[in-house]
XYZ file of C-alpha atoms in Angstrom:
762
model
C -9.326 -9.606 62.223
C -12.477 -8.630 64.531
C -15.800 -7.324 62.483
C -15.819 -3.543 61.979
C -19.641 -3.550 62.511
C -20.480 -1.279 65.431
C -23.810 -3.306 66.047
C -22.148 -6.299 66.216
C -19.279 -5.558 68.585
C -19.971 -2.525 70.643
C -16.983 -0.533 71.785
C -18.433 0.532 75.511
C -18.667 -3.066 77.059
C -18.001 -2.850 80.833
C -15.159 -5.109 80.751
C -13.307 -3.316 78.166
C -14.035 0.091 79.412
C -12.743 -1.207 83.005
C -9.207 -2.182 81.458
C -9.241 1.357 80.131
C -9.623 2.806 83.450
C -7.592 0.358 85.269
C -4.134 0.674 83.504
C -1.037 0.241 85.472
C 1.006 3.362 86.738
C 3.369 4.576 84.613
C 2.044 2.653 81.334
C -0.132 5.368 80.145
C 0.246 5.931 76.239
C -0.117 8.845 73.961
C -2.317 8.640 70.818
C -2.295 9.768 67.449
C -5.782 10.939 67.244
C -5.215 12.756 64.174
C -4.871 9.727 62.562
C -8.180 7.839 63.842
C -11.060 7.148 61.718
C -14.285 8.664 63.707
C -16.662 6.098 61.930
C -15.070 3.210 63.848
C -15.995 4.806 67.500
C -19.094 3.416 68.982
C -21.533 6.584 69.216
C -23.008 5.484 72.528
C -19.463 5.903 74.428
C -17.585 7.936 72.153
C -16.164 11.264 73.714
C -13.118 13.374 72.707
C -10.200 14.547 74.715
C -7.986 17.121 73.928
C -6.563 15.484 70.779
C -10.064 14.312 69.684
C -10.289 16.867 67.023
C -7.734 14.973 64.755
C -8.887 11.411 66.081
C -11.067 9.755 63.425
C -13.813 7.851 65.762
C -14.151 5.346 63.068
C -10.760 3.607 63.656
C -11.315 3.398 67.632
C -12.963 0.022 67.554
C -11.319 -1.919 70.388
C -11.509 -5.455 68.500
C -9.513 -3.677 65.766
C -7.072 -1.798 67.828
C -3.357 -2.878 68.889
C -1.184 -1.083 71.611
C 2.191 0.298 71.021
C 3.809 0.723 74.788
C 6.714 2.461 73.525
C 4.455 5.140 72.217
C 3.858 6.494 75.732
C 5.517 9.202 76.981
C 7.216 8.330 80.502
C 6.624 11.883 81.870
C 2.760 11.830 81.343
C 2.558 8.238 83.005
C 4.318 9.420 86.295
C 1.528 9.460 88.902
C 3.834 11.485 91.231
C 3.956 14.393 88.836
C 1.662 16.737 90.472
C 2.807 19.830 88.999
C 1.423 18.843 85.715
C -1.624 17.066 86.608
C -4.704 18.623 87.508
C -6.043 17.327 91.179
C -9.440 17.879 90.302
C -9.185 15.364 87.515
C -7.269 12.863 89.867
C -9.622 12.897 92.840
C -12.363 10.626 92.314
C -14.652 12.307 95.073
C -14.112 15.813 93.497
C -17.318 16.993 92.652
C -16.045 19.228 89.849
C -15.052 16.379 87.912
C -17.033 15.400 85.201
C -18.966 12.204 85.420
C -17.837 10.892 82.300
C -14.348 10.736 83.581
C -15.589 8.225 86.490
C -17.986 6.325 84.363
C -16.357 3.364 82.905
C -18.582 3.582 80.065
C -17.708 7.023 78.967
C -14.287 7.889 80.594
C -12.932 10.870 78.311
C -10.899 13.679 78.620
C -12.681 16.977 78.919
C -13.082 18.451 75.237
C -13.425 22.015 76.543
C -10.295 22.167 78.967
C -8.149 19.579 76.992
C -6.640 18.332 80.265
C -5.701 14.427 80.004
C -6.769 12.158 82.788
C -4.347 11.309 85.598
C -1.900 8.447 84.650
C -3.171 4.918 85.923
C -6.804 5.885 85.458
C -7.502 3.496 82.364
C -7.554 6.491 79.655
C -5.341 8.107 77.441
C -2.627 10.738 78.014
C -2.267 13.406 75.436
C 1.406 14.657 74.981
C 1.159 17.981 73.015
C 4.704 17.317 71.652
C 3.251 14.129 70.506
C 0.359 15.844 68.850
C 2.258 18.271 67.129
C 4.507 15.852 65.475
C 1.711 13.483 64.383
C -0.299 15.995 63.032
C 2.596 17.273 61.001
C 3.178 13.737 59.649
C -0.775 13.467 58.767
C -0.715 16.788 57.379
C 2.341 15.928 55.240
C 0.331 12.913 53.754
C -2.629 14.885 53.224
C -4.527 12.522 55.338
C -5.458 14.854 58.434
C -5.710 18.539 59.177
C -3.319 20.390 61.622
C -4.290 20.338 65.401
C -6.113 23.443 66.784
C -7.519 24.414 70.168
C -10.280 26.206 68.526
C -13.560 24.620 69.618
C -15.301 25.035 66.492
C -12.861 22.560 65.133
C -14.103 19.919 67.717
C -16.660 17.401 66.301
C -19.555 16.278 68.110
C -19.716 12.656 68.562
C -22.723 12.485 70.703
C -25.251 11.670 67.812
C -25.788 7.549 67.901
C -24.611 5.514 65.199
C -27.656 4.744 62.884
C -27.144 1.602 60.667
C -29.041 2.468 57.408
C -28.691 -1.064 56.254
C -26.139 -2.534 53.559
C -23.484 -2.453 56.154
C -21.239 -5.553 55.409
C -19.371 -7.512 57.992
C -16.274 -7.561 55.606
C -13.726 -4.923 56.289
C -13.531 -1.952 53.734
C -10.149 -2.234 51.628
C -8.970 1.198 53.288
C -9.670 0.161 56.807
C -6.764 0.067 59.265
C -6.006 -1.457 62.543
C -4.808 1.015 65.408
C -5.183 -1.137 68.599
C -3.926 -4.096 70.012
C -5.081 -5.925 73.079
C -2.129 -7.697 74.927
C -1.669 -8.883 78.480
C 1.377 -7.555 80.385
C 2.521 -11.070 81.129
C 2.607 -13.632 78.366
C 1.877 -16.637 81.046
C -1.425 -15.083 82.041
C -4.626 -16.327 80.496
C -6.215 -14.007 78.081
C -9.719 -14.731 79.699
C -8.734 -13.385 83.012
C -6.832 -9.869 82.412
C -7.196 -8.667 86.181
C -5.284 -11.499 87.738
C -2.738 -10.816 90.357
C 1.089 -11.458 89.748
C 3.753 -12.402 92.152
C 4.313 -8.795 93.451
C 0.300 -8.424 94.084
C -0.009 -6.297 91.324
C -2.911 -6.583 88.970
C -2.128 -7.546 85.257
C -4.159 -5.575 82.871
C -4.914 -5.578 79.298
C -3.315 -2.728 77.588
C -4.587 -0.694 74.942
C -2.208 1.552 72.805
C -2.079 3.185 69.648
C -0.119 1.962 66.778
C 1.245 3.595 63.727
C -1.303 4.745 61.498
C -1.013 2.206 58.585
C -3.199 1.034 55.783
C -3.553 -2.716 55.914
C -2.329 -3.927 52.464
C -4.908 -5.432 50.292
C -4.982 -8.985 50.151
C -3.999 -9.760 46.589
C -5.670 -12.916 44.888
C -3.580 -15.349 42.922
C -4.453 -14.338 39.095
C -6.290 -16.904 37.271
C -4.771 -18.829 34.285
C -6.795 -16.695 31.802
C -5.515 -13.398 33.439
C -1.786 -14.844 33.084
C -2.570 -15.421 29.636
C -3.719 -12.166 28.946
C -0.716 -10.404 30.877
C 1.702 -12.641 28.681
C -0.160 -11.607 25.614
C 0.203 -8.058 26.468
C 4.066 -8.326 27.496
C 4.381 -10.117 23.871
C 2.309 -7.416 22.018
C 4.491 -4.803 24.124
C 7.533 -6.469 22.813
C 6.422 -6.953 19.268
C 5.409 -3.447 19.120
C 8.891 -2.169 20.432
C 10.712 -4.493 17.819
C 8.356 -3.134 15.048
C 8.993 0.497 16.065
C 13.030 -0.181 15.866
C 12.873 -1.989 12.332
C 10.965 1.111 11.300
C 13.289 3.493 12.752
C 16.341 1.371 11.352
C 14.490 1.189 7.799
C 14.019 4.957 7.891
C 17.662 5.500 8.530
C 18.817 3.026 5.835
C 16.390 4.987 3.429
C 17.964 8.394 4.366
C 21.360 6.906 3.978
C 20.475 5.364 0.715
C 19.184 8.589 -0.526
C 22.010 10.558 0.214
C 24.525 7.939 -0.994
C 22.631 7.532 -4.087
C 24.386 8.098 -7.488
C 23.907 11.304 -9.219
C 23.369 9.449 -12.324
C 19.862 8.464 -10.950
C 17.451 11.288 -11.702
C 14.113 11.811 -9.929
C 12.023 9.811 -12.159
C 14.344 6.673 -11.393
C 15.766 6.719 -15.013
C 19.502 5.667 -15.082
C 21.920 7.944 -16.410
C 25.427 6.879 -17.670
C 27.191 10.043 -16.781
C 27.536 11.354 -20.254
C 24.396 13.550 -20.017
C 25.503 15.541 -16.823
C 28.749 16.262 -18.118
C 27.287 17.002 -21.442
C 24.567 19.480 -20.376
C 26.824 21.531 -17.768
C 29.331 22.071 -20.777
C 26.514 23.627 -22.946
C 24.962 25.723 -20.132
C 28.191 27.515 -19.763
C 29.140 27.845 -23.300
C 27.326 30.999 -24.128
C 26.607 33.782 -21.783
C 22.961 34.864 -21.209
C 23.475 38.661 -22.583
C 24.396 37.548 -26.028
C 21.941 38.433 -28.486
C 22.503 38.289 -32.317
C 20.300 39.086 -35.322
C 17.205 37.025 -35.210
C 16.100 34.930 -38.318
C 13.151 35.929 -40.026
C 10.049 33.848 -39.879
C 9.977 30.734 -42.150
C 7.536 31.036 -45.048
C 6.993 27.780 -47.242
C 7.892 28.559 -51.037
C 8.857 32.110 -50.371
C 12.006 32.600 -52.244
C 11.992 36.384 -52.605
C 14.354 37.716 -49.935
C 14.534 41.377 -51.053
C 12.067 42.180 -48.134
C 13.932 40.144 -45.567
C 16.828 41.427 -43.430
C 18.204 37.992 -42.322
C 16.478 35.182 -44.527
C 16.161 31.791 -42.472
C 18.439 29.253 -43.248
C 15.719 26.735 -43.945
C 14.486 29.118 -46.754
C 17.695 29.669 -48.219
C 18.338 25.818 -48.418
C 14.921 25.252 -49.907
C 15.178 27.744 -52.372
C 18.918 27.938 -53.220
C 20.423 24.811 -52.148
C 23.036 26.691 -49.794
C 23.057 29.403 -47.202
C 24.372 32.755 -48.661
C 23.102 35.489 -46.262
C 24.504 35.490 -42.681
C 25.150 38.436 -40.504
C 28.315 38.997 -39.030
C 27.013 38.775 -35.376
C 25.620 35.307 -36.450
C 28.553 34.174 -38.108
C 30.822 34.951 -35.016
C 28.952 33.027 -32.348
C 28.640 30.423 -35.130
C 31.985 29.880 -35.458
C 32.436 29.712 -31.544
C 29.834 27.011 -31.306
C 31.346 24.931 -34.067
C 34.559 24.826 -32.304
C 33.616 24.493 -29.067
C 30.284 22.398 -28.922
C 30.522 20.028 -32.162
C 33.454 18.084 -30.677
C 31.754 17.634 -27.639
C 28.891 15.920 -29.546
C 30.368 14.139 -32.080
C 33.512 11.942 -31.576
C 34.340 10.513 -34.717
C 36.257 11.847 -37.589
C 33.196 11.576 -39.739
C 31.185 13.704 -37.493
C 33.237 15.577 -35.145
C 36.392 17.160 -35.267
C 36.707 16.156 -38.922
C 33.458 17.834 -39.829
C 34.392 20.284 -42.095
C 31.159 21.601 -43.694
C 31.083 25.083 -44.575
C 28.678 27.653 -43.352
C 27.021 27.530 -46.680
C 26.089 23.757 -46.429
C 22.468 22.941 -46.120
C 23.455 19.685 -43.651
C 20.730 19.603 -41.088
C 23.441 20.099 -38.228
C 24.539 23.238 -40.100
C 21.218 24.644 -40.309
C 20.448 23.647 -36.744
C 23.792 25.382 -35.561
C 23.008 28.662 -37.782
C 19.340 28.768 -36.243
C 20.997 28.158 -32.564
C 23.560 31.229 -33.435
C 20.698 33.638 -33.990
C 18.589 35.958 -32.168
C 17.962 34.937 -28.685
C 16.924 31.406 -28.954
C 19.445 30.028 -26.416
C 18.156 31.491 -23.213
C 14.867 29.716 -23.178
C 16.049 26.252 -22.688
C 19.250 23.690 -22.720
C 21.636 24.544 -25.372
C 22.674 21.136 -26.268
C 18.866 19.758 -26.190
C 17.781 22.662 -28.721
C 20.439 21.879 -30.887
C 19.610 17.920 -31.176
C 15.814 18.450 -31.543
C 16.188 21.198 -34.293
C 18.464 19.010 -36.137
C 16.070 16.171 -35.736
C 13.286 18.466 -37.000
C 15.228 19.360 -40.318
C 16.270 16.019 -40.982
C 12.608 14.659 -40.919
C 11.524 17.430 -42.883
C 9.880 19.204 -40.097
C 8.473 21.976 -42.193
C 5.924 19.297 -44.036
C 4.631 18.010 -40.755
C 1.072 18.151 -40.246
C 1.615 19.654 -36.946
C 4.565 21.221 -35.520
C 3.396 23.372 -32.422
C 6.240 25.345 -31.196
C 8.946 23.651 -32.956
C 12.057 26.113 -33.597
C 10.348 28.728 -31.177
C 11.648 30.986 -28.524
C 9.791 28.568 -25.967
C 11.087 25.950 -24.084
C 11.852 22.887 -26.012
C 10.090 20.948 -23.469
C 6.861 22.549 -24.495
C 7.315 21.734 -28.266
C 5.031 19.117 -29.745
C 5.692 15.526 -28.937
C 8.559 16.392 -26.544
C 8.150 15.507 -22.832
C 10.529 16.225 -19.834
C 11.461 14.815 -16.580
C 12.018 17.097 -13.473
C 15.513 18.064 -14.427
C 14.071 19.286 -17.832
C 15.580 16.575 -19.555
C 13.947 15.033 -22.317
C 12.773 11.658 -21.894
C 10.132 11.374 -24.194
C 9.941 11.707 -28.056
C 6.574 10.776 -29.537
C 5.624 11.920 -33.201
C 2.817 9.993 -33.966
C 0.632 10.449 -37.266
C 1.945 13.850 -38.237
C 3.124 12.813 -41.637
C 6.910 12.611 -41.063
C 9.400 11.888 -43.948
C 12.999 10.832 -44.088
C 14.980 8.511 -41.608
C 15.606 8.458 -38.177
C 18.246 10.901 -37.574
C 21.399 9.848 -35.820
C 21.150 12.894 -33.146
C 18.629 10.400 -31.290
C 21.505 8.580 -29.660
C 22.575 11.702 -28.017
C 19.479 11.902 -26.061
C 20.816 9.882 -23.077
C 17.827 10.292 -20.744
C 15.430 9.131 -23.722
C 13.073 6.613 -22.401
C 10.214 6.504 -25.179
C 10.930 7.058 -28.828
C 7.866 6.661 -30.863
C 7.351 7.831 -34.469
C 4.436 5.890 -35.913
C 1.896 6.139 -38.748
C 4.123 8.069 -40.934
C 6.761 7.727 -43.766
C 9.775 6.746 -42.042
C 12.059 4.891 -44.333
C 15.403 2.997 -44.038
C 16.474 0.435 -41.198
C 16.444 0.698 -37.516
C 19.469 2.665 -36.597
C 21.657 0.215 -34.378
C 22.714 3.143 -32.114
C 19.144 3.401 -31.001
C 19.593 0.320 -28.872
C 22.639 1.703 -27.130
C 20.507 4.473 -25.413
C 20.650 3.087 -21.941
C 17.354 4.285 -20.577
C 15.366 3.185 -23.638
C 12.370 1.246 -22.353
C 9.729 1.937 -25.425
C 10.571 1.760 -28.894
C 7.797 2.117 -31.452
C 8.169 2.385 -35.150
C 4.907 0.696 -36.436
C 3.000 1.614 -39.563
C 6.107 3.104 -41.567
C 8.010 2.160 -44.485
C 10.987 0.724 -42.663
C 12.935 -2.230 -44.168
C 15.680 -4.631 -43.074
C 15.883 -7.017 -40.202
C 15.879 -6.609 -36.472
C 19.763 -6.118 -35.781
C 21.747 -8.383 -33.302
C 22.331 -5.227 -31.331
C 18.885 -5.179 -29.985
C 20.237 -7.449 -27.276
C 21.945 -4.544 -25.674
C 18.663 -2.631 -24.992
C 18.245 -4.727 -21.779
C 15.903 -2.182 -20.377
C 13.514 -2.282 -23.226
C 9.703 -3.055 -22.157
C 7.756 -2.249 -25.451
C 9.125 -2.927 -28.936
C 6.610 -2.494 -31.765
C 7.404 -2.869 -35.310
C 4.235 -4.045 -36.746
C 3.139 -2.950 -40.409
C 6.428 -2.362 -41.876
C 8.445 -3.921 -44.948
C 10.863 -5.602 -42.554
C 12.150 -9.115 -43.348
C 14.515 -11.814 -42.012
C 14.741 -14.170 -39.090
C 14.293 -13.438 -35.452
C 17.916 -13.070 -33.841
C 18.354 -14.899 -30.717
C 19.360 -11.779 -29.288
C 15.967 -11.089 -28.639
C 15.830 -13.497 -25.866
C 18.028 -11.209 -23.910
C 15.338 -8.657 -23.453
C 14.295 -10.398 -19.927
C 12.142 -7.076 -19.395
C 10.256 -7.219 -22.271
C 6.359 -6.756 -21.549
C 5.131 -6.383 -25.237
C 6.426 -7.521 -28.886
C 4.711 -6.714 -31.891
C 6.106 -7.708 -35.250
C 3.107 -8.647 -37.091
C 2.435 -7.839 -40.959
C 5.961 -8.136 -41.853
C 7.831 -10.689 -44.000
C 9.782 -12.370 -40.967
C 10.719 -15.997 -41.648
C 12.090 -19.147 -40.041
C 11.428 -20.629 -36.701
C 11.008 -19.219 -33.106
C 14.323 -19.388 -31.228
C 14.211 -21.219 -27.919
C 15.692 -18.113 -26.430
C 12.532 -16.522 -26.388
C 11.468 -18.638 -23.343
C 13.458 -16.337 -21.389
C 10.340 -13.464 -21.631
C 9.012 -14.519 -18.372
C 7.532 -11.035 -18.189
C 5.693 -10.787 -21.559
C 2.213 -10.270 -21.576
C 1.592 -9.579 -25.369
C 2.908 -11.429 -28.360
C 1.785 -10.577 -31.881
C 3.468 -12.414 -34.773
C 0.442 -12.589 -37.217
C 0.439 -12.400 -41.028
C 4.266 -13.486 -41.262
C 5.883 -16.391 -42.690
C 7.180 -17.857 -39.513
C 7.632 -21.754 -39.703
C 8.482 -24.702 -37.542
C 6.795 -25.827 -34.265
C 6.327 -23.800 -31.041
C 9.062 -24.154 -28.858
C 8.239 -25.917 -25.500
C 9.839 -23.013 -23.556
C 6.688 -21.059 -24.357
C 5.246 -22.878 -21.286
C 7.530 -20.520 -19.372
C 5.488 -17.326 -20.491
C 3.293 -17.716 -17.543
C 2.464 -14.086 -17.612
C 1.518 -13.763 -21.381
C -2.102 -12.793 -21.838
C -2.319 -12.306 -25.559
C -0.813 -14.371 -28.231
C -1.667 -13.721 -31.859
C 0.012 -15.731 -34.629
C -2.529 -16.074 -37.654
C -1.633 -16.574 -40.820
C 1.837 -17.944 -40.475
C 3.375 -21.418 -41.904
C 3.693 -23.327 -38.512
C 3.662 -27.066 -38.381
C 3.059 -29.680 -35.635
C 0.617 -29.520 -32.937
C -0.355 -27.282 -29.967
C 2.107 -28.092 -27.099
C 0.422 -29.435 -23.939
C 2.571 -26.851 -22.245
C 0.189 -24.096 -23.033
C -1.587 -25.104 -19.813
C 1.032 -23.100 -17.769
C -0.055 -20.223 -19.381
C -2.653 -19.441 -17.127
C -2.936 -15.925 -17.550
C -3.768 -16.432 -21.134
C -7.165 -14.146 -22.082
C -6.723 -13.912 -25.972
C -5.414 -16.710 -28.145
C -5.372 -16.320 -32.146
C -3.774 -19.108 -33.892
C -6.203 -19.175 -36.823
C -4.769 -20.520 -40.337
C -1.052 -21.402 -39.321
C -1.078 -25.145 -40.418
C -1.103 -26.985 -37.225
C -2.564 -30.331 -36.733
C -3.245 -32.965 -34.067
C -5.808 -33.040 -31.370
C -6.598 -30.193 -29.079
C -4.832 -30.569 -25.713
C -7.143 -31.037 -23.162
C -4.732 -28.678 -21.204
C -6.669 -25.847 -23.030
C -9.001 -26.340 -20.037
C -6.794 -24.901 -17.641
C -6.866 -21.430 -19.048
C -9.810 -20.419 -16.955
C -9.106 -16.472 -17.891
C -9.434 -17.175 -21.392
C -11.867 -14.697 -23.186
C -11.309 -15.559 -26.718
C -9.966 -18.671 -28.659
C -9.723 -18.850 -32.226
C -8.287 -22.353 -33.679
C -10.126 -22.098 -36.974
C -8.843 -22.963 -40.453
C -6.325 -25.479 -39.194
C -6.086 -29.207 -39.377
C -7.199 -30.377 -35.708
C -8.588 -33.906 -35.458
C -10.252 -35.769 -32.913
C -13.136 -34.599 -30.663
C -13.565 -31.198 -28.981
C -12.198 -31.652 -25.341
C -14.827 -31.715 -22.743
C -12.684 -29.486 -20.624
C -13.538 -26.478 -22.838
C -16.447 -26.350 -20.698
C -14.290 -25.166 -17.761
C -13.662 -21.884 -19.691
C -16.567 -19.855 -18.196
C -14.990 -16.602 -18.780
C -14.928 -17.294 -22.605
C -17.228 -15.096 -24.851
C -15.899 -15.995 -28.593
C -15.239 -19.606 -29.711
C -14.134 -20.337 -33.366
C -13.172 -24.012 -34.403
C -14.361 -23.425 -37.829
C -12.990 -25.519 -40.711
C -10.959 -28.304 -38.926
C -11.339 -32.172 -38.944
C -12.851 -32.440 -35.569
C -15.583 -35.162 -35.268
C -17.868 -36.484 -32.336
C -20.921 -34.636 -30.720
C -21.056 -31.337 -29.324
C -19.949 -31.683 -25.553
C -22.941 -30.771 -23.185
C -20.378 -28.717 -21.031
C -20.915 -26.157 -23.390
C -23.722 -25.399 -21.309
C -21.270 -24.097 -18.672
C -20.117 -21.159 -21.095
C -22.657 -18.659 -19.940
C -20.607 -15.666 -21.185
C -20.433 -16.898 -24.794
C -21.728 -14.169 -27.287
C -20.069 -15.858 -30.493
C -20.040 -19.553 -31.340
C -18.580 -20.572 -34.720
C -18.389 -24.364 -35.311
C -18.889 -24.399 -39.240
C -17.471 -26.845 -41.680
C -16.544 -29.659 -39.234
C -17.790 -33.477 -38.903
C -19.573 -32.943 -35.988
C -22.129 -35.669 -35.306
C -25.129 -36.734 -33.065
C -27.740 -34.181 -31.678
C -27.742 -30.406 -30.957
C -27.746 -30.473 -27.071
C -30.450 -28.689 -25.064
C -27.631 -27.353 -22.698
C -26.772 -24.582 -25.562
C -30.058 -22.873 -24.163
C -27.970 -22.016 -21.117
C -25.937 -19.458 -23.264
C -28.040 -16.596 -22.421
C -25.777 -14.127 -23.824
C -25.217 -15.894 -27.136
C -25.502 -13.510 -30.344
C -24.166 -15.413 -33.285
C -24.251 -19.387 -33.505
C -22.919 -20.823 -36.899
C -23.381 -24.764 -37.058
C -23.618 -25.395 -40.725
C -21.744 -27.910 -42.939
C -21.817 -30.716 -40.161
C -23.455 -34.096 -39.877
C -25.780 -33.189 -36.961
C -29.128 -34.817 -37.385
C -31.534 -33.220 -34.745
C -34.263 -30.733 -34.240
C -33.672 -27.490 -32.639
C -34.470 -27.781 -29.075
C -36.854 -25.598 -27.523
C -34.322 -24.287 -24.911
C -32.262 -22.951 -27.951
C -35.342 -21.488 -29.480
C -35.874 -19.518 -26.365
C -32.444 -17.777 -27.142
C -34.227 -16.148 -30.214
C -36.426 -14.367 -27.773
C -33.219 -12.910 -26.035
C -30.201 -11.893 -27.810
C -29.769 -14.666 -30.382
C -29.740 -12.738 -33.650
C -28.196 -15.141 -36.093
C -28.672 -18.993 -36.150
C -27.036 -20.750 -39.236
C -27.757 -24.476 -39.633
C -28.002 -26.939 -42.479
C -31.278 -27.277 -43.938
C -33.274 -30.441 -43.359
C -33.350 -33.134 -45.846
C -35.644 -35.951 -46.533
C -33.266 -38.582 -45.173
C -33.225 -36.571 -41.816
C -30.012 -34.938 -42.538
C -29.769 -31.452 -41.422
C -31.248 -29.198 -38.308
C -34.994 -28.538 -38.012
C -38.259 -30.072 -39.328
C -39.103 -30.123 -43.065
C -41.830 -30.199 -45.644
C -41.918 -31.131 -49.380
C -42.962 -28.371 -51.711
C -42.946 -30.333 -55.221
C -46.257 -29.000 -55.912
C -44.468 -25.682 -56.888
C -42.058 -27.924 -58.947
C -39.238 -27.123 -56.131
C -37.009 -29.728 -54.736
C -36.020 -27.256 -52.007
C -36.876 -28.404 -48.651
C -38.033 -25.379 -46.277
C -38.483 -24.961 -42.694
C -41.764 -25.455 -41.730
C -43.565 -23.255 -39.015
C -42.079 -23.584 -35.438
C -38.334 -23.650 -36.593
C -36.220 -20.983 -35.160
C -32.942 -20.669 -37.053
C -32.502 -17.805 -39.298
C -30.566 -19.389 -42.123
C -30.039 -22.961 -43.340
C -27.613 -23.651 -45.776
C -28.371 -26.384 -48.264
C -26.088 -29.414 -48.243
C -24.281 -30.712 -51.307
């Protein structure tokens, strides 16, 4: 393609202008001037014809143009058509003809008259029909304005082209080719365009307009990096589409699952066995809302004078006279209705349900609760069945003697009563009555709270054994009866409470063996049985407690050895078993319990060496192995317990030196190593324990002075440093002097010693 730079290829060369003027008769072509770029026309020779107002001069570079012979109108190319040609324009001697038309440098159509040059004179013939057609096409493409005969729309190209620099030979991306130079006869040499043919006619090079098309951009072959980027983009798009599809499917699944969820699962996620829904539905429609009976008078403790009372409280009548004698007629009527319709639904056995024949005068807790529920307007503010069960529990556990009984047996909703919590369905799921001075036994009505998840009655005076029916509550997760006066053993029915996560029974008078059914509580996270009288060994089934985080068995009479299954307690963080009757050694499986933080095994009768696997418990904070019969040396792996702040090894049979690795225990605050058989010198690495507050090292066989690094700890946080007093034979820690002048045999520390107490050896 020829260069588009006007300065390099001038359009007005004589040879090419002559070719334009010497075109063969009948071969004159029409142009589509509305699509020609004016910037490609040489300003030195450019002129406008009748259609020049739509021609872009920039596109008229002869080197870039190609002809389209078929574009010419035959009528306009006929030289004999004298009716349509202006004779003045066809006569070269006509003085009225514009010189520009005869000048080969500037042969153009008169822009004022709009009359085309005669055919065969080497210029373009303008067909009005073609102009209209081409203008319409250009206007549709938005690239040119419609043709007009108005003189004001004719552009003036007389101003010479001035190159201001920066014009590149490389054609613009939007450049197009409008002309083709070709010979009439393909056999003629392109260098001799005016040679004669066989008929004596001159063969000419013809210049015609082609259709206006933008030359497509040349696409470069993308680089490998570009191809990789494209592939990555495609892969990313596919992955995003797959992810969106997956999320849509997940959303559909969740919606479908929510729609098909069993109604026995409440909003809090607690499983309901179906009894609760039927149970509450029955109670809600049992008594109309507009029913109101005679209310009970307020309860006054110790007030047995009912002369000023209209309807004495049932609890007051039972406390004063042991029976209920005063009952209003409307209360009696509603009481009869509830007894015949409600009680069979709550109690299914002949002992408690259909065979329940207690008279209205009975002081049975259930009878008192039923009378209270039949009085006044106490039914409308809550659930009928829940109010009956909670009021029965209140009377059974001597609620009138509680230290705190906020809103109990009031007209307020039962969910607001002290210690009760309800879920979103207003169903009681937590009963926690702690430290309020409760007396009595656990009422059997507790088992009817099918949605109960937490039952906690602690630090009170509950007596009796753990009721077996408690473990049949399907939703029970947290059971706490610690710090009471309960007796008996753990029933084997405990294995039914598979949802149980917390079981705390410490500080009671319980006894017996640990039943193997405890191993069925695979969801158990915390078990506290300390300060009881449990005996025998630990069942191997306890190895199924893979979720257990806390095990408290201290101060019992448990014997035997640790089962090797304890290595499966990988989630265990706290192990408290002090003061038991264990035998054997500490199993090496303790190294698998890597979550351990607090280990207290003091005074349980163990012996043998301390396993080196203890060093694997890197999260350990406290280790108490005191008052045992451990022998051998202190494992150097103990120095790996960098998070430990308490270490007690006192009263064992350990020998050898203090490991220098103790210097890595930089978080240590208390180090108790009394009554051992340690030897050697006190390592200076102890001085690295900058947080040490209490260090007891007396009753050992250490022969050493106190290193200055250890004495520097006295200036920090070390408040107590207990060592053996120095003796004449060098035994003990520190320097010594003899004060025999005072008649004393005591060997006292001289100036410079930094211990706080030294104990005199035997």
